[in-house]
Amino acid sequence: MVEWIISEGLTDYTAAETVMEDRASAIAAGTADEAIWLVEHPPLYTAGTSARPDDLTDPDRFPVFTTKRGGQYTYHGPGQRVVYVMLDVGRRGHDVRRFVQQLENWVIGTLDSFNIKGEIRDGRVGVWVARPDKPLTASGAVPEDKIAAIGIRLRKWISFHGLSINVDPDLSHFSGIVPCGITEHGVTSLVDLGLPVSMSDVDVALQRGFESVFGPLNHADADRFALR
């Protein structure tokens, strides 16, 4: 059974990493259930294992954390739903590529709940949306903006880190980095796309989307989880 945990308020990033790693170790040892943990963080940047120093364009703007997840630089902050995914990928077939595709499908299904078409692009990690409301690019193409990021790590076939969806963050905060190392595309959010949705609305859609991709959930108390 997978526990579904939602933490209120802003969660300290270093504390979240500790909780994630401890939980992943416990799952690997067979002493804890798998878990999905939904949080918001105070404004910060994180650097994945492929991050390039030049992509941190404003290093003094917010705290910067070096992480063990895959990927490059990203921003976390209020108005963004961060989803930490602690699942047994080994039990799910030892197929990392398929697991990442499942995460992508989960995000795409969540966006579809709001009539937003999320898409995957070769060579660009994350989930993207077309922006026909914006001027065409120099090549004459419809612009695309990133609405969700995905970056995981596996230890003993247990995943940790996860994904984030921009609900209503301050999009100007992404200007302190080159998000995921991609310069030619922008970022967007559900509210930026004209949807007056709340974080709770997104959480409901995330839950339904998860169960359609991964199976049933067990709800847990966030305080009890955080103390493990």
Short mmCIF file of C-alpha atoms in Angstrom, two decimals:
data_model
loop_
_atom_site.label_atom_id
_atom_site.label_comp_id
_atom_site.label_asym_id
_atom_site.label_seq_id
_atom_site.Cartn_x
_atom_site.Cartn_y
_atom_site.Cartn_z
CA MET A 1 0.00 0.00 0.00
CA VAL A 2 1.21 3.51 -0.82
CA GLU A 3 0.81 6.24 1.79
CA TRP A 4 -0.39 9.65 0.57
CA ILE A 5 0.84 12.52 2.73
CA ILE A 6 0.16 16.25 2.39
CA SER A 7 2.17 18.67 4.53
CA GLU A 8 0.72 22.09 5.27
CA GLY A 9 2.79 25.28 5.19
CA LEU A 10 6.35 25.48 3.87
CA THR A 11 8.69 22.53 4.38
CA ASP A 12 12.41 23.05 4.99
CA TYR A 13 14.34 21.55 2.09
CA THR A 14 17.17 19.97 4.07
CA ALA A 15 14.68 18.37 6.45
CA ALA A 16 12.69 17.06 3.49
CA GLU A 17 15.79 15.42 2.00
CA THR A 18 16.51 13.70 5.30
CA VAL A 19 12.96 12.41 5.60
CA MET A 20 13.00 11.17 2.01
CA GLU A 21 16.27 9.31 2.36
CA ASP A 22 15.27 7.77 5.69
CA ARG A 23 11.95 6.65 4.26
CA ALA A 24 13.58 5.21 1.14
CA SER A 25 15.97 3.21 3.32
CA ALA A 26 13.08 1.94 5.43
CA ILE A 27 11.14 0.89 2.33
CA ALA A 28 14.19 -0.99 1.05
CA ALA A 29 14.50 -2.71 4.44
CA GLY A 30 10.84 -3.69 4.39
CA THR A 31 9.99 -1.69 7.52
CA ALA A 32 7.88 1.08 5.90
CA ASP A 33 5.27 1.41 3.19
CA GLU A 34 5.87 3.26 -0.03
CA ALA A 35 4.90 6.93 0.12
CA ILE A 36 3.92 9.97 -1.90
CA TRP A 37 4.63 13.21 -0.05
CA LEU A 38 3.19 16.55 -1.20
CA VAL A 39 4.91 19.72 0.03
CA GLU A 40 5.65 23.35 -0.74
CA HIS A 41 9.08 24.84 -0.08
CA PRO A 42 10.29 28.37 0.66
CA PRO A 43 12.01 29.95 -2.38
CA LEU A 44 15.18 28.06 -3.31
CA TYR A 45 17.15 26.57 -6.17
CA THR A 46 18.31 22.97 -6.40
CA ALA A 47 21.11 21.57 -8.54
CA GLY A 48 20.79 18.05 -9.90
CA THR A 49 23.69 15.77 -10.74
CA SER A 50 23.99 17.23 -14.27
CA ALA A 51 23.82 20.91 -13.24
CA ARG A 52 26.22 23.29 -15.00
CA PRO A 53 27.60 26.19 -12.90
CA ASP A 54 26.89 28.72 -15.66
CA ASP A 55 23.18 27.88 -15.48
CA LEU A 56 22.98 29.47 -12.02
CA THR A 57 22.73 33.04 -13.26
CA ASP A 58 21.83 34.71 -9.94
CA PRO A 59 23.51 32.68 -7.17
CA ASP A 60 22.74 35.19 -4.43
CA ARG A 61 19.01 35.37 -5.07
CA PHE A 62 17.89 32.32 -3.05
CA PRO A 63 19.56 29.48 -1.16
CA VAL A 64 21.05 26.87 -3.49
CA PHE A 65 21.05 23.17 -2.60
CA THR A 66 23.13 20.50 -4.30
CA THR A 67 21.00 17.37 -4.56
CA LYS A 68 21.34 13.72 -5.56
CA ARG A 69 18.48 13.77 -8.06
CA GLY A 70 19.01 13.60 -11.78
CA GLY A 71 18.74 16.72 -13.90
CA GLN A 72 20.04 20.26 -13.71
CA TYR A 73 18.85 23.43 -11.93
CA THR A 74 15.27 24.02 -10.91
CA TYR A 75 13.34 26.38 -8.67
CA HIS A 76 11.02 25.46 -5.80
CA GLY A 77 8.85 27.91 -3.92
CA PRO A 78 5.37 28.81 -2.68
CA GLY A 79 2.65 28.09 -5.21
CA GLN A 80 4.47 25.09 -6.64
CA ARG A 81 3.38 21.60 -5.67
CA VAL A 82 6.40 19.40 -5.06
CA VAL A 83 5.69 15.68 -5.01
CA TYR A 84 8.26 13.38 -3.45
CA VAL A 85 7.91 9.88 -4.84
CA MET A 86 9.19 7.03 -2.67
CA LEU A 87 8.21 3.88 -4.55
CA ASP A 88 9.72 0.42 -5.02
CA VAL A 89 10.75 0.42 -8.66
CA GLY A 90 12.19 -3.07 -8.28
CA ARG A 91 8.82 -4.45 -7.30
CA ARG A 92 7.38 -2.63 -10.30
CA GLY A 93 9.57 -4.48 -12.78
CA HIS A 94 13.10 -3.02 -12.48
CA ASP A 95 12.34 -0.80 -15.49
CA VAL A 96 13.52 2.77 -14.86
CA ARG A 97 12.47 4.06 -18.28
CA ARG A 98 8.95 2.73 -17.80
CA PHE A 99 8.82 4.22 -14.31
CA VAL A 100 9.73 7.69 -15.61
CA GLN A 101 7.09 7.30 -18.32
CA GLN A 102 4.57 6.48 -15.60
CA LEU A 103 5.51 9.67 -13.76
CA GLU A 104 5.09 11.62 -16.98
CA ASN A 105 1.71 10.01 -17.62
CA TRP A 106 0.67 10.85 -14.07
CA VAL A 107 1.45 14.52 -14.62
CA ILE A 108 -0.21 14.55 -18.05
CA GLY A 109 -3.34 12.96 -16.58
CA THR A 110 -3.39 15.51 -13.78
CA LEU A 111 -3.17 18.39 -16.25
CA ASP A 112 -5.88 16.81 -18.38
CA SER A 113 -8.23 17.17 -15.39
CA PHE A 114 -8.00 20.92 -16.04
CA ASN A 115 -8.25 20.57 -19.83
CA ILE A 116 -4.56 21.32 -20.23
CA LYS A 117 -2.68 19.23 -22.79
CA GLY A 118 0.69 18.29 -21.35
CA GLU A 119 3.26 16.86 -23.74
CA ILE A 120 6.64 15.13 -23.63
CA ARG A 121 9.48 16.25 -25.88
CA ASP A 122 12.57 14.26 -26.88
CA GLY A 123 15.66 15.78 -25.36
CA ARG A 124 13.65 17.93 -22.92
CA VAL A 125 12.88 16.48 -19.50
CA GLY A 126 9.54 17.36 -17.92
CA VAL A 127 6.08 18.16 -19.20
CA TRP A 128 5.40 20.97 -21.66
CA VAL A 129 2.43 22.95 -22.95
CA ALA A 130 2.03 24.73 -26.27
CA ARG A 131 1.51 28.51 -26.09
CA PRO A 132 -0.40 29.58 -29.22
CA ASP A 133 -1.23 32.81 -27.37
CA LYS A 134 2.42 33.87 -27.66
CA PRO A 135 4.27 35.11 -30.76
CA LEU A 136 5.80 32.41 -32.95
CA THR A 137 9.45 31.57 -32.44
CA ALA A 138 12.15 32.71 -34.86
CA SER A 139 11.76 29.41 -36.70
CA GLY A 140 8.00 29.93 -37.02
CA ALA A 141 7.05 27.33 -34.42
CA VAL A 142 4.46 27.66 -31.67
CA PRO A 143 6.27 28.42 -28.38
CA GLU A 144 6.24 25.84 -25.61
CA ASP A 145 6.58 26.40 -21.86
CA LYS A 146 7.49 23.96 -19.13
CA ILE A 147 4.80 23.39 -16.52
CA ALA A 148 6.22 20.39 -14.63
CA ALA A 149 9.68 19.08 -13.80
CA ILE A 150 10.73 15.50 -13.09
CA GLY A 151 13.94 14.39 -11.39
CA ILE A 152 14.44 11.19 -9.42
CA ARG A 153 17.15 9.08 -7.86
CA LEU A 154 17.13 5.36 -7.08
CA ARG A 155 18.78 3.61 -4.17
CA LYS A 156 18.35 -0.14 -3.88
CA TRP A 157 15.58 0.27 -6.46
CA ILE A 158 13.65 2.69 -4.24
CA SER A 159 12.93 6.08 -5.79
CA PHE A 160 13.19 9.41 -4.03
CA HIS A 161 12.95 13.05 -5.10
CA GLY A 162 10.19 13.21 -7.72
CA LEU A 163 8.33 15.95 -9.58
CA SER A 164 6.90 19.44 -9.32
CA ILE A 165 3.93 21.16 -10.93
CA ASN A 166 3.67 24.93 -11.21
CA VAL A 167 0.28 25.90 -9.80
CA ASP A 168 0.76 29.60 -9.02
CA PRO A 169 4.41 30.31 -8.18
CA ASP A 170 6.15 33.61 -8.85
CA LEU A 171 7.45 32.75 -12.32
CA SER A 172 9.98 35.58 -12.20
CA HIS A 173 11.95 33.51 -9.69
CA PHE A 174 12.92 31.11 -12.47
CA SER A 175 14.99 33.91 -14.01
CA GLY A 176 17.84 33.25 -11.56
CA ILE A 177 18.62 29.97 -13.32
CA VAL A 178 18.46 28.35 -16.72
CA PRO A 179 15.68 25.89 -15.84
CA CYS A 180 16.85 22.34 -16.60
CA GLY A 181 19.57 23.82 -18.81
CA ILE A 182 17.09 24.86 -21.52
CA THR A 183 17.42 28.43 -22.76
CA GLU A 184 15.03 28.54 -25.71
CA HIS A 185 11.81 27.78 -23.83
CA GLY A 186 9.98 29.39 -20.93
CA VAL A 187 8.05 28.27 -17.87
CA THR A 188 4.38 28.57 -17.08
CA SER A 189 1.83 27.61 -14.44
CA LEU A 190 -1.80 26.63 -14.27
CA VAL A 191 -2.77 30.12 -13.14
CA ASP A 192 -0.57 31.69 -15.82
CA LEU A 193 -2.58 29.65 -18.34
CA GLY A 194 -5.75 31.29 -17.04
CA LEU A 195 -7.00 28.60 -14.67
CA PRO A 196 -8.16 29.88 -11.25
CA VAL A 197 -7.20 26.66 -9.47
CA SER A 198 -6.07 26.15 -5.89
CA MET A 199 -3.41 23.83 -4.52
CA SER A 200 -6.19 21.67 -3.09
CA ASP A 201 -7.72 21.33 -6.55
CA VAL A 202 -4.40 20.12 -7.89
CA ASP A 203 -3.94 17.70 -4.99
CA VAL A 204 -7.29 16.06 -5.75
CA ALA A 205 -6.34 15.71 -9.42
CA LEU A 206 -2.91 14.34 -8.47
CA GLN A 207 -4.48 11.69 -6.26
CA ARG A 208 -6.88 10.54 -8.95
CA GLY A 209 -4.13 10.54 -11.53
CA PHE A 210 -1.81 8.54 -9.31
CA GLU A 211 -4.38 5.85 -8.64
CA SER A 212 -5.12 5.52 -12.35
CA VAL A 213 -1.43 4.91 -13.09
CA PHE A 214 -0.04 3.21 -9.97
CA GLY A 215 -3.00 1.83 -8.01
CA PRO A 216 -4.75 2.45 -4.67
CA LEU A 217 -3.50 4.68 -1.87
CA ASN A 218 -3.55 4.78 1.89
CA HIS A 219 -3.89 8.23 3.48
CA ALA A 220 -1.44 9.09 6.24
CA ASP A 221 -0.97 11.83 8.80
CA ALA A 222 1.80 14.24 7.83
CA ASP A 223 3.06 14.78 11.38
CA ARG A 224 3.34 11.05 11.98
CA PHE A 225 5.22 10.67 8.71
CA ALA A 226 7.64 13.48 9.44
CA LEU A 227 8.67 11.89 12.74
CA ARG A 228 9.66 8.57 11.19
#
